[in-house]
XYZ file of C-alpha atoms in Angstrom:
126
model
C 2.039 -0.926 -15.536
C -0.932 -1.551 -13.285
C -1.908 0.421 -10.221
C -3.557 -0.870 -7.062
C -5.279 1.289 -4.475
C -6.106 0.226 -0.941
C -8.214 2.147 1.556
C -7.954 2.789 5.261
C -10.980 3.910 7.311
C -9.623 6.551 9.671
C -10.785 9.040 12.266
C -11.292 12.480 10.710
C -9.199 15.322 12.082
C -5.946 13.333 12.262
C -4.411 14.696 9.083
C -1.306 16.061 10.785
C -0.573 12.788 12.598
C -1.139 10.703 9.476
C 1.073 12.974 7.389
C 3.788 12.529 10.003
C 3.439 8.732 9.969
C 3.810 8.554 6.191
C 6.440 11.311 6.179
C 8.628 9.100 8.381
C 8.140 6.087 6.090
C 11.237 4.003 5.471
C 11.436 2.742 1.911
C 11.324 -0.963 1.242
C 14.697 -2.662 1.128
C 14.189 -3.646 -2.482
C 11.608 -2.910 -5.147
C 12.095 -6.475 -6.441
C 9.184 -8.710 -5.468
C 10.029 -12.400 -5.142
C 7.813 -15.461 -5.167
C 8.066 -18.297 -2.635
C 10.985 -19.883 -4.524
C 12.977 -16.632 -4.729
C 12.212 -15.935 -8.388
C 11.122 -12.486 -9.486
C 7.346 -12.112 -9.249
C 7.164 -8.365 -9.850
C 8.423 -4.916 -8.971
C 7.059 -2.053 -6.904
C 7.603 1.040 -9.035
C 5.987 3.790 -6.982
C 3.601 4.491 -4.134
C 1.517 7.490 -3.148
C -0.812 8.191 -0.236
C -3.914 10.391 -0.360
C -6.111 11.573 2.484
C -9.503 13.253 2.771
C -11.818 13.332 5.758
C -12.141 9.732 6.981
C -10.500 7.954 4.043
C -6.836 7.358 3.387
C -5.814 5.700 0.114
C -2.449 4.135 -0.708
C -1.774 3.765 -4.448
C 0.877 1.333 -5.644
C 2.278 1.150 -9.168
C 3.680 -2.312 -9.760
C 4.502 -5.040 -12.227
C 3.812 -8.731 -11.838
C 1.612 -10.577 -9.386
C -0.382 -8.354 -6.993
C -0.605 -10.979 -4.249
C 3.190 -11.345 -4.356
C 3.417 -7.544 -4.073
C 1.167 -7.643 -0.978
C 3.284 -10.429 0.571
C 6.437 -8.443 -0.153
C 4.971 -5.332 1.481
C 3.875 -7.354 4.529
C 7.475 -8.386 5.160
C 8.952 -4.883 4.949
C 9.898 -3.246 8.275
C 8.775 0.213 7.110
C 5.348 -1.045 6.060
C 4.924 -2.951 9.338
C 5.891 0.201 11.260
C 3.352 2.329 9.362
C 0.619 -0.237 9.978
C 1.509 -0.322 13.701
C 1.465 3.479 13.987
C -1.843 3.785 12.107
C -3.775 1.556 14.530
C -4.853 4.341 16.941
C -6.312 6.348 14.038
C -8.338 3.562 12.405
C -12.113 3.351 12.760
C -12.063 -0.203 11.419
C -9.266 -2.414 12.758
C -6.870 -3.996 10.267
C -5.304 -7.401 10.946
C -1.828 -6.685 9.589
C 0.408 -8.206 12.275
C 1.080 -11.357 10.216
C 1.793 -11.824 6.527
C -1.456 -13.761 6.112
C -3.451 -11.087 7.945
C -1.789 -8.320 5.942
C -2.546 -10.038 2.605
C -6.179 -10.714 3.596
C -6.600 -7.096 4.736
C -4.906 -5.851 1.552
C -7.392 -7.829 -0.563
C -10.407 -6.568 1.449
C -9.155 -2.965 1.205
C -8.423 -3.101 -2.525
C -10.415 -0.708 -4.695
C -11.702 -1.942 -8.033
C -9.823 -0.452 -10.981
C -12.359 1.347 -13.149
C -9.948 2.941 -15.625
C -6.234 3.236 -16.042
C -4.577 5.278 -18.759
C -0.910 6.000 -19.258
C 1.186 7.486 -22.030
C 3.275 4.321 -21.672
C 0.321 2.396 -23.099
C 0.272 4.406 -26.337
C 1.830 2.905 -29.464
C 5.298 4.228 -30.256
C 5.248 7.249 -32.540
C 7.628 6.918 -35.431
């Protein structure tokens, strides 16, 4: 299963506020990611958020099409609420008020995967 990581440029010294924002996060309604026709385009398996100094990173474990995952996230009330609450702490504004803006920002914020290793990728031991 692939992982994606997106960054947020934030003001340092806001760790408590940021932890509170993500601590209040409301899970997505469904982990099922659909394409424009309603067919399954993927699944969001897990997310994690990391913070140090002026960088916050959200890691997403998913299956399927990453752009469909970003579109799915853009439509989720909890994700929209987090993005709204983060705005005062950002040093670089993020255009996430629309689905198109969210997807474009997601793509710009995406870190390049350098390596990914999982025990799930190992051949079955018999």
